[in-house]
Short mmCIF file of C-alpha atoms in Angstrom, two decimals:
data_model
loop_
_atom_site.label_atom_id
_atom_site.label_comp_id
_atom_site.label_asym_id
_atom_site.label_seq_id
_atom_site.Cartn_x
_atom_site.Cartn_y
_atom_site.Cartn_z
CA UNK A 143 16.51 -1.18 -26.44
CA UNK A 144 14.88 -4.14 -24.40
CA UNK A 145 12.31 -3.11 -22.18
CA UNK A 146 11.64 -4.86 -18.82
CA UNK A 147 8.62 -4.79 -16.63
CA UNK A 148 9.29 -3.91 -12.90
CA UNK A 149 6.22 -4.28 -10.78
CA UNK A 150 7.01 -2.01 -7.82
CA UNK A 151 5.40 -0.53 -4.13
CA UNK A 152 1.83 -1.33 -2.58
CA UNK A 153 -1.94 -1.58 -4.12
CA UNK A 154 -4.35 -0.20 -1.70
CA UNK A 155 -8.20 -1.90 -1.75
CA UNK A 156 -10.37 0.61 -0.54
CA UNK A 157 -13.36 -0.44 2.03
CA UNK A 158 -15.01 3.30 1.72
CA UNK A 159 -13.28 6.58 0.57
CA UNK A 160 -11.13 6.78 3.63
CA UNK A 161 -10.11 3.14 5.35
CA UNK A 162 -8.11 1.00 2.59
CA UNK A 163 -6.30 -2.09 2.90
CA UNK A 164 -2.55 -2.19 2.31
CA UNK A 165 1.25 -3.20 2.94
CA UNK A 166 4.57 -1.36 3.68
CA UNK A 167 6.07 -1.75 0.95
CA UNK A 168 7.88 1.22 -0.10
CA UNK A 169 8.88 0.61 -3.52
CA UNK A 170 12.54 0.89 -2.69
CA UNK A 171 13.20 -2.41 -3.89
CA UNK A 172 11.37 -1.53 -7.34
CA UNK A 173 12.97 2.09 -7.81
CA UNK A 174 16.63 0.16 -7.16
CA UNK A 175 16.04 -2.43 -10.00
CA UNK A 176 14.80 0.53 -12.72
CA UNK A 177 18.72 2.12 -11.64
CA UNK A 178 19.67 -1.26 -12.60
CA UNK A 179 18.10 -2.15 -15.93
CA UNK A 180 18.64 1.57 -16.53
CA UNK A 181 22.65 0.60 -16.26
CA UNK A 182 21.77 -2.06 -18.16
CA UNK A 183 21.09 -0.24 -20.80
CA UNK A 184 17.23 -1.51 -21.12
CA UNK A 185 14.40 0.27 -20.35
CA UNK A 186 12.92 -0.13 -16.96
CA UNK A 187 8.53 0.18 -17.15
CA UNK A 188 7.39 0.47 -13.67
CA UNK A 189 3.67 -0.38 -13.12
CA UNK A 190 3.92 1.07 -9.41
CA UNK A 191 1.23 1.56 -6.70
CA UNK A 192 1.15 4.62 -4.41
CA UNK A 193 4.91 4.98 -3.04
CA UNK A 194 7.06 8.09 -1.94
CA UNK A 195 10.43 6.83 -3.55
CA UNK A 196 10.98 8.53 -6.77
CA UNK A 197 11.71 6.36 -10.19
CA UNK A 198 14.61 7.56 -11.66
CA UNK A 199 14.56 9.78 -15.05
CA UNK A 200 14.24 7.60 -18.20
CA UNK A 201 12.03 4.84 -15.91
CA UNK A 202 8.65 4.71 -17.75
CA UNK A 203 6.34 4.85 -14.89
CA UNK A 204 2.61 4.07 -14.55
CA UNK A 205 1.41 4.75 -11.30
CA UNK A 206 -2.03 2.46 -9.94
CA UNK A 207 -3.91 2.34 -7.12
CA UNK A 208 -5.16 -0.69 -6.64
CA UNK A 209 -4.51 -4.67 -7.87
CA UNK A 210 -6.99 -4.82 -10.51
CA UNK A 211 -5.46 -1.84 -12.11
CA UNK A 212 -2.22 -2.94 -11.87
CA UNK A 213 -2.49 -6.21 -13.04
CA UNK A 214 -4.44 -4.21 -16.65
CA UNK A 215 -1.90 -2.29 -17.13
CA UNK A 216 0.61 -5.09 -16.78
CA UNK A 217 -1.32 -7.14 -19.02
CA UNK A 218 -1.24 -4.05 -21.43
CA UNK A 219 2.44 -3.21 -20.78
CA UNK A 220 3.97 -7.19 -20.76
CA UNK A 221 3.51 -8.01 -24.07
CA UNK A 222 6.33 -5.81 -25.62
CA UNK A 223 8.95 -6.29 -22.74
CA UNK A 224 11.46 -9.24 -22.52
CA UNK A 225 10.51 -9.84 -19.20
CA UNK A 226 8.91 -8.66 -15.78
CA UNK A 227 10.66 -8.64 -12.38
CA UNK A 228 7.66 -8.35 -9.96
CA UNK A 229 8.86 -6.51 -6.87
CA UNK A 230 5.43 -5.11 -6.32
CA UNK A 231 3.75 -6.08 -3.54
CA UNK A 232 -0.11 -5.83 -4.64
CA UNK A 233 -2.66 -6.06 -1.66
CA UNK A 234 -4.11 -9.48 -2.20
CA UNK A 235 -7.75 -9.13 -0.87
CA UNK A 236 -10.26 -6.36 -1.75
CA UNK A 237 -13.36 -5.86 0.25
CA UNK A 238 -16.27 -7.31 -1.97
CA UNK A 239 -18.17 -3.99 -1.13
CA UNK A 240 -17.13 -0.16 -1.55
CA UNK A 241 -19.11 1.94 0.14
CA UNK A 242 -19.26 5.57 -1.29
CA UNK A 243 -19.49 7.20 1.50
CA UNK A 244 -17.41 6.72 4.86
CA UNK A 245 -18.69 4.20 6.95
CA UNK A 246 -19.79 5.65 10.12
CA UNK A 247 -18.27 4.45 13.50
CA UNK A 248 -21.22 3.00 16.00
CA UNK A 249 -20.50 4.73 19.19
CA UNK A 250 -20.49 2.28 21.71
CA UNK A 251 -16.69 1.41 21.30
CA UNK A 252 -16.87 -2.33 21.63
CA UNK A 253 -19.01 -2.64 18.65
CA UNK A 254 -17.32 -5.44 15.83
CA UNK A 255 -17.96 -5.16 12.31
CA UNK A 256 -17.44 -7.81 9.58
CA UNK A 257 -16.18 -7.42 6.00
CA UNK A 258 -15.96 -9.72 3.23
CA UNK A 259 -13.06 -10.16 1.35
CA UNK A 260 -12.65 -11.70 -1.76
CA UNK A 261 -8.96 -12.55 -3.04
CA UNK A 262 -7.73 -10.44 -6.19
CA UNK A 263 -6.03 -11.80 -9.12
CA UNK A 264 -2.36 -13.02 -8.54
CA UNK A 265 -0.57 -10.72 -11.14
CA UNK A 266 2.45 -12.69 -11.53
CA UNK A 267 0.88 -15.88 -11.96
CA UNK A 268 -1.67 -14.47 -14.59
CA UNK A 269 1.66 -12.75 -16.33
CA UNK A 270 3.24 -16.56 -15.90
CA UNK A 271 0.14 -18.20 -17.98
CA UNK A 272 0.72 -15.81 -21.10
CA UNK A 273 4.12 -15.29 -21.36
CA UNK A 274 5.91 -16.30 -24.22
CA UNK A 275 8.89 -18.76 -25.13
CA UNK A 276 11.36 -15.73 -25.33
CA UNK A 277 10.07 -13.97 -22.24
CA UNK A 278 11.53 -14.48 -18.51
CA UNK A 279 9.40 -13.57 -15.14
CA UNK A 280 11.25 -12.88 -11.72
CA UNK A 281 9.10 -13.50 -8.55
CA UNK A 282 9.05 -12.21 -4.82
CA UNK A 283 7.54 -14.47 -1.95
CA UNK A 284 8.04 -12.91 1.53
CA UNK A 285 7.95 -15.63 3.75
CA UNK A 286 7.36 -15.87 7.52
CA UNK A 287 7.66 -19.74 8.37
CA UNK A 288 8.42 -22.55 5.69
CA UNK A 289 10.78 -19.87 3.46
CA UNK A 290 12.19 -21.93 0.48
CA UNK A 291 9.09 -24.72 0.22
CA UNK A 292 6.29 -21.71 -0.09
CA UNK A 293 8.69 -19.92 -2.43
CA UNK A 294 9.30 -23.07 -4.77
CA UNK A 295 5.93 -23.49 -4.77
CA UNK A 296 5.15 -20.25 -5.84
CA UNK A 297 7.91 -20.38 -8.68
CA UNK A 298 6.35 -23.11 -9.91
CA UNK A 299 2.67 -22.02 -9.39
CA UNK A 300 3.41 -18.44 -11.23
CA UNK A 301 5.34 -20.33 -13.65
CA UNK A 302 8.70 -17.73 -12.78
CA UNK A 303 12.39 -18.37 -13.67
CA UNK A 304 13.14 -17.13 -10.55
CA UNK A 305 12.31 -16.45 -7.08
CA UNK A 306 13.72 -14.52 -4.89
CA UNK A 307 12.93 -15.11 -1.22
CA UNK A 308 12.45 -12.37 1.26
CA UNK A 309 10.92 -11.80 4.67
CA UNK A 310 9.04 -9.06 6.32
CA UNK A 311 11.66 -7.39 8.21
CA UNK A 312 12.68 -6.25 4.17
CA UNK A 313 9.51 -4.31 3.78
CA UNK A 314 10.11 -0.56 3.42
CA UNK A 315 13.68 -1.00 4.24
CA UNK A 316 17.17 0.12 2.62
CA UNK A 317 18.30 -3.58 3.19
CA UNK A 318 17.23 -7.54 2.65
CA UNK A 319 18.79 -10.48 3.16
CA UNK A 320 17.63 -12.66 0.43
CA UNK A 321 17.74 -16.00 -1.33
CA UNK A 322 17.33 -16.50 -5.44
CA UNK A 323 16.10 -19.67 -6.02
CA UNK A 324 15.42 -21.18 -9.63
CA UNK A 325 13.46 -23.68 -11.79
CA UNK A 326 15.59 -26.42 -10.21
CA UNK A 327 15.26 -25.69 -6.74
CA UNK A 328 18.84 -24.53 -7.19
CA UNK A 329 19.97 -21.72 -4.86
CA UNK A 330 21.58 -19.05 -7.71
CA UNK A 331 22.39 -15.61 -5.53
CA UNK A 332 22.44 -15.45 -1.93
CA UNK A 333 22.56 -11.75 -0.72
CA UNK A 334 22.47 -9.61 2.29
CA UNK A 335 22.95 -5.90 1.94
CA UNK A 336 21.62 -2.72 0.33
CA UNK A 337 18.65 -3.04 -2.26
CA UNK A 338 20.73 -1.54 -5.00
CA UNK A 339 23.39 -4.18 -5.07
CA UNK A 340 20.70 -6.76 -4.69
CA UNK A 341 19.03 -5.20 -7.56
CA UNK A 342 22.28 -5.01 -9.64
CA UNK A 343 23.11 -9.13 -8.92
CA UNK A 344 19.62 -9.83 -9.94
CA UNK A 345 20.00 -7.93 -14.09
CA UNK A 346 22.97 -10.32 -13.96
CA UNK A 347 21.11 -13.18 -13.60
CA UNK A 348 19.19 -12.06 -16.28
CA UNK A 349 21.72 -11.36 -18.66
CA UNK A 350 21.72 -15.21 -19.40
CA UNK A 351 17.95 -14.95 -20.24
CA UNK A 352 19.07 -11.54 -23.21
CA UNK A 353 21.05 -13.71 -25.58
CA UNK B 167 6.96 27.43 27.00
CA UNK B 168 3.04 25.99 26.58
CA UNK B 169 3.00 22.21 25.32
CA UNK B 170 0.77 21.36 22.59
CA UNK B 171 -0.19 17.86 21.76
CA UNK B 172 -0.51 17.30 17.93
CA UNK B 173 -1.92 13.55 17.06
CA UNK B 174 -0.77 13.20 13.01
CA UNK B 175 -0.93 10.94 10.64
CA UNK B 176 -2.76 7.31 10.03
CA UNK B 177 -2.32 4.41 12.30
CA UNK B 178 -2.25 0.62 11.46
CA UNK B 179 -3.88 -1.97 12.18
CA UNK B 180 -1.94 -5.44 11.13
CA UNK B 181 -3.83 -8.95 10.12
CA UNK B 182 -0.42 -10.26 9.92
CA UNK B 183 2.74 -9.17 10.02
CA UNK B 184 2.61 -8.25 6.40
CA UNK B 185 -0.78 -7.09 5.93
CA UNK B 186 -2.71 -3.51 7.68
CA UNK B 187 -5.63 -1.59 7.01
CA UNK B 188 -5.09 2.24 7.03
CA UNK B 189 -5.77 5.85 5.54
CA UNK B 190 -4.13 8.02 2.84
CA UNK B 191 -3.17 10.70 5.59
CA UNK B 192 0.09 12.03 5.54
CA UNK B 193 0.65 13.95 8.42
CA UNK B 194 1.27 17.31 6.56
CA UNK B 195 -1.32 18.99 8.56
CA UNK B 196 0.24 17.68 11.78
CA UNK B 197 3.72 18.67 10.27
CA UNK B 198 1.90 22.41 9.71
CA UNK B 199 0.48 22.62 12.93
CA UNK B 200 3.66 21.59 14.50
CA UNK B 201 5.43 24.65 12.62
CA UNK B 202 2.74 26.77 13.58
CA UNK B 203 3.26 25.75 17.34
CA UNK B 204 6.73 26.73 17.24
CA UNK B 205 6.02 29.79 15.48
CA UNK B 206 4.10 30.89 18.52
CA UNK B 207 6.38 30.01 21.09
CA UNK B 208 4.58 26.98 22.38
CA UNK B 209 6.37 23.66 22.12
CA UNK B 210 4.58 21.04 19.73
CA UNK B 211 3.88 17.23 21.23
CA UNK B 212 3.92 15.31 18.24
CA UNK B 213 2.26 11.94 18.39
CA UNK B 214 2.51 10.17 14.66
CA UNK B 215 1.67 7.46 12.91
CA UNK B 216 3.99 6.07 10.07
CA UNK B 217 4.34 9.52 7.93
CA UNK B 218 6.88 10.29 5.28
CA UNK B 219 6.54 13.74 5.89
CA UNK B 220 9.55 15.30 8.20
CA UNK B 221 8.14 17.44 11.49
CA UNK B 222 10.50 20.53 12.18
CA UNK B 223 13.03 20.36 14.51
CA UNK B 224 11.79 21.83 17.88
CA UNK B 225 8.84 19.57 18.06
CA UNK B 226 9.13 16.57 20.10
CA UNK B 227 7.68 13.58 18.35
CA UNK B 228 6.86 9.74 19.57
CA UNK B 229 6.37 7.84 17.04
CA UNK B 230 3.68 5.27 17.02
CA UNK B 231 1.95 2.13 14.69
CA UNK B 232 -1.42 1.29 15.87
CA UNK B 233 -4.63 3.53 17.52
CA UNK B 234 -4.07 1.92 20.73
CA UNK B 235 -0.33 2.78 20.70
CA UNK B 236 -1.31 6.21 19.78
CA UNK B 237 -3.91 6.59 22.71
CA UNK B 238 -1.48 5.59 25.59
CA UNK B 239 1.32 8.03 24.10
CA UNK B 240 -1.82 10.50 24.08
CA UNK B 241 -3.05 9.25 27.86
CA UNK B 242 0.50 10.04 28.90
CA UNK B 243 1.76 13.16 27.10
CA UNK B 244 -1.86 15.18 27.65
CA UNK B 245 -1.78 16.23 31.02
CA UNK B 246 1.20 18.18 30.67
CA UNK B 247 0.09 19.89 27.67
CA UNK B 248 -1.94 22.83 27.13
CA UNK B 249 -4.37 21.65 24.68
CA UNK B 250 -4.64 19.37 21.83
CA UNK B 251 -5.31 19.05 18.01
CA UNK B 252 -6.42 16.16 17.15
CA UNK B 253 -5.43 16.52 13.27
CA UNK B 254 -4.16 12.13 13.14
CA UNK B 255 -6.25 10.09 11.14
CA UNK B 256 -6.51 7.23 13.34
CA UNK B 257 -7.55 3.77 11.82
CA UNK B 258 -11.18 3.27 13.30
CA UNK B 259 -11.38 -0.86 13.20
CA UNK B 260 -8.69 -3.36 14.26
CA UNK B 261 -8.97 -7.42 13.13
CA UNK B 262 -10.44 -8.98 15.82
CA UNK B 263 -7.33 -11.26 15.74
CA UNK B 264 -3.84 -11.22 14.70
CA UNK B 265 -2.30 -13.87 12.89
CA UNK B 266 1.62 -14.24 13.95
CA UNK B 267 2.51 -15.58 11.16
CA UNK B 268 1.34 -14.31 6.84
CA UNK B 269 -2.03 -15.39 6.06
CA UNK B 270 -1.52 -17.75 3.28
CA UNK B 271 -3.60 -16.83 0.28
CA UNK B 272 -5.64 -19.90 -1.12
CA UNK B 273 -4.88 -20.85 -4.41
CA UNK B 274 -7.93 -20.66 -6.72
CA UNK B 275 -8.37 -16.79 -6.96
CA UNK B 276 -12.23 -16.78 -6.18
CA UNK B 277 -11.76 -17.83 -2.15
CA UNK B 278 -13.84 -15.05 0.10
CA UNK B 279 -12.30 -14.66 3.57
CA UNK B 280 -14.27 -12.77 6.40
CA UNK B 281 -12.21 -11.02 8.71
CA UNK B 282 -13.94 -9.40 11.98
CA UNK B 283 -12.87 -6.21 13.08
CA UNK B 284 -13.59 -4.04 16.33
CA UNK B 285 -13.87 -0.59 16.89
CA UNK B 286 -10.50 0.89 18.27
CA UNK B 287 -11.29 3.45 20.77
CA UNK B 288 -11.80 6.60 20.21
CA UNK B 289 -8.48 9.14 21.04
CA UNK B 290 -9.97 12.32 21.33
CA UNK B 291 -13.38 10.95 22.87
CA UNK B 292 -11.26 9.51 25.60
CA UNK B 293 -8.96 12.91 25.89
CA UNK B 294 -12.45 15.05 25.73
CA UNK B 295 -13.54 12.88 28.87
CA UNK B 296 -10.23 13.73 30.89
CA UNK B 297 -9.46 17.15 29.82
CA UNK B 298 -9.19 19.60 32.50
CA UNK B 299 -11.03 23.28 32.95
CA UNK B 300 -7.27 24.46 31.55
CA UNK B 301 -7.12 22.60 28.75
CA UNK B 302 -8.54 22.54 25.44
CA UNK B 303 -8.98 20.60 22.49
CA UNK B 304 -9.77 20.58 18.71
CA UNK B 305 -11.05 17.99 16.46
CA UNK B 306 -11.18 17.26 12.84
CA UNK B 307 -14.05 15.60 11.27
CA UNK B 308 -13.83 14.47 7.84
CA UNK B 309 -16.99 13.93 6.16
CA UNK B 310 -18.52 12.88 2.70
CA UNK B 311 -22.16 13.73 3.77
CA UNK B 312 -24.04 15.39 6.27
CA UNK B 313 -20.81 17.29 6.71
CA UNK B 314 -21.50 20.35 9.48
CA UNK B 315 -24.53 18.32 10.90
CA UNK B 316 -21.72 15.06 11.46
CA UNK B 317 -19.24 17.47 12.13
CA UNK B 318 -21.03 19.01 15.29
CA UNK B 319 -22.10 15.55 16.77
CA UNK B 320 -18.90 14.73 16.52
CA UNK B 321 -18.03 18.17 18.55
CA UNK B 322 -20.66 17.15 21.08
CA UNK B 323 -19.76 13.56 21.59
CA UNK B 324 -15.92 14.37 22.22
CA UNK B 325 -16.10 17.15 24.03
CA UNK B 326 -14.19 19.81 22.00
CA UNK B 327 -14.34 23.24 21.62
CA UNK B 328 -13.47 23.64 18.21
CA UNK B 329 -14.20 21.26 15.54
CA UNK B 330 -12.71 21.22 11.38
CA UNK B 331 -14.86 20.32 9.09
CA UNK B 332 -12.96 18.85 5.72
CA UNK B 333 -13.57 16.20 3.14
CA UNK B 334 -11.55 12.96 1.67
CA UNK B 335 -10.02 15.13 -1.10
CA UNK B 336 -7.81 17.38 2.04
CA UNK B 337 -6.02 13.61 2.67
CA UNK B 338 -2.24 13.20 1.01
CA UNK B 339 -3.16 16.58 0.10
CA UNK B 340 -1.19 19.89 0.41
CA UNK B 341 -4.58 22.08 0.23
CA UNK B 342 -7.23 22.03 2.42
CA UNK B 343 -11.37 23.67 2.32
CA UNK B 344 -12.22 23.92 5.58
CA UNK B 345 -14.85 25.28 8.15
CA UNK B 346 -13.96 25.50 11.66
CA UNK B 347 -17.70 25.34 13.87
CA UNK B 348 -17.51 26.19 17.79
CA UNK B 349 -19.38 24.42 20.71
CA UNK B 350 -22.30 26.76 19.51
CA UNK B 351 -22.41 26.01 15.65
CA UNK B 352 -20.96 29.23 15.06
CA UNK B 353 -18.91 28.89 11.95
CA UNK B 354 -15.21 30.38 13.54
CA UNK B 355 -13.13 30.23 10.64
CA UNK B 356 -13.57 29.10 6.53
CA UNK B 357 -10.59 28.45 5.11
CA UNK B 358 -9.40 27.74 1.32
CA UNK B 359 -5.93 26.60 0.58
CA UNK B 360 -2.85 25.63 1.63
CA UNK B 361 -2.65 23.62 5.54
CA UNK B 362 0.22 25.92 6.72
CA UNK B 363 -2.11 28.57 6.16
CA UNK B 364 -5.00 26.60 8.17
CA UNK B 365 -2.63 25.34 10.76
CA UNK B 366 -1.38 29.54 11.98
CA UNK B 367 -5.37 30.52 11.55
CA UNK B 368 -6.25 27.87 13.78
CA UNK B 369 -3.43 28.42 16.28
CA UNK B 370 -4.90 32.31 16.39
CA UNK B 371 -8.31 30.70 17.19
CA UNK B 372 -6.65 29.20 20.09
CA UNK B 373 -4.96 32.33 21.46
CA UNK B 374 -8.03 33.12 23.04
CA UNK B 375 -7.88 29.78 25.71
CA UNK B 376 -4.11 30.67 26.90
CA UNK B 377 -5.27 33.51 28.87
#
């Protein structure tokens, strides 16, 4: 049985112990497409960060914390899957230092602090630079302004098939509105709804990719 | 019936509208305390950050994103409570500024970015400074050093009567090793296990202000 890769949920990038950097996403949209390639009849393999949405039975699920770990296990799990729909939403800066132990609050209440960030590895776009001739990648970009340019330039930057275009007010809910762009600019699936039927339209699009 | 003011869960502090720094907690300790509130006829005043966990019905809850947020809902919901336990994990630095719209990742992978943050204030630090000769309060200080010696500075600075000691491993947790310390250092309670446990020993603790 094929196996496809679903990237799904948050990475967190942890400034001490406690205090982390993060997103909403609630790995709904991740836990929807494994139902899908699950009715598929392929085998969904969910590299997902920390999420309270449960997989469904038969998903193979690796659970990560943070980008760097997802993006090694992707890079272990890619290479025998026929392709990787990346509905993760991996926190894209890590603090360039961890402190071990919790950073203690100055008392004076106006006090500002400053921390470096350095950006982490763009997963997709790594995955896009090794994939091979028979394998197919599937992109999100969440857009606030400028939706469709910044997504085609990501498709074409993380070297996808596809891109599907979203915006915030999709994060960690049961619904998006969304726009599947491809290679060509071309618009192929336009839909607003539930995540499952969104999930369901975008295996179709893939069948196209199994022959 | 008494009112009880309950503070649970993390708060968030946004870059953008995509982007927050935050905690692992979950609110189950708030969500314990709140049954344990009930349980002895008081009426639990939830305030709560983004939690998955469900409060029982009975307990009136406002939900909330950010610390600030979470302080007014505190500023206004205190005085007409008897006490309250602080048990939220409130996100200690906000960015200095907000960007409206994503922050757009640069493209080479290496890029450092330096974002300023400022101390939020602190809730219970403000509450301790307007609390009545009525009313009580009860902090939690979670520590990874220097635990009863940070713990009772803590106690001193916010003006609480009773403070809980725990560590990083009691967050997203459903177990808990505590010690609860009064305004003397006296250790008041030393607790192993489970936080509905915890949250009735520590209502007992507080039998003795509602004389």
């Amino acid at each position: 049985m094929p196996r496809i890769l679903i990237t799904s949920g948050p990475t967190r990038e942890y400034l001490d112990p406690v205090r982390f950097l993060t997103n909403g996403s609630s790995g709904r949209m991740g836990a929807s497409l494994a139902e899908a390639v699950l009715a598929a009849g392929s085998v969904p393999v969910v590299v997902s960060g920390p999420v309270a949405v449960q997989y469904p039975v038969g998903a193979e699920v690796r659970p990560v914390q943070t980008t760097d770990e997802m993006l090694n296990a992707c890079l272990e799990l890619f290479p025998s899957c026929a392709g990787v729909i990346a509905a993760a939403a991996p926190c894209d800066y890590k603090p360039v230092q961890y402190s071990e132990q919790k950073l203690s609050k100055k008392n004076n209440g106006t006090d500002t602090s400053s921390f470096d960030f350095v950006h982490t590895p763009d997963i997709l776009a790594v995955l896009g630079q090794i994939k091979q001739k028979h394998q197919w990648s599937i992109g999100f970009a969440l857009e606030t302004e400028y939706g469709k340019e910044h997504a085609l330039e990501k498709l074409k930057r993380k070297n996808c098939d596809f891109i599907v275009l979203n915006e915030p007010a999709a994060v960690n809910s049961d619904v998006s509105s969304v726009q599947v762009f491809d290679k060509n600019g071309e618009l192929r699936l336009s839909s607003q709804g539930g995540k499952q039927k969104l999930a369901e339209r975008l295996l179709e699009l893939t069948a196209a990719f199994q022959r």
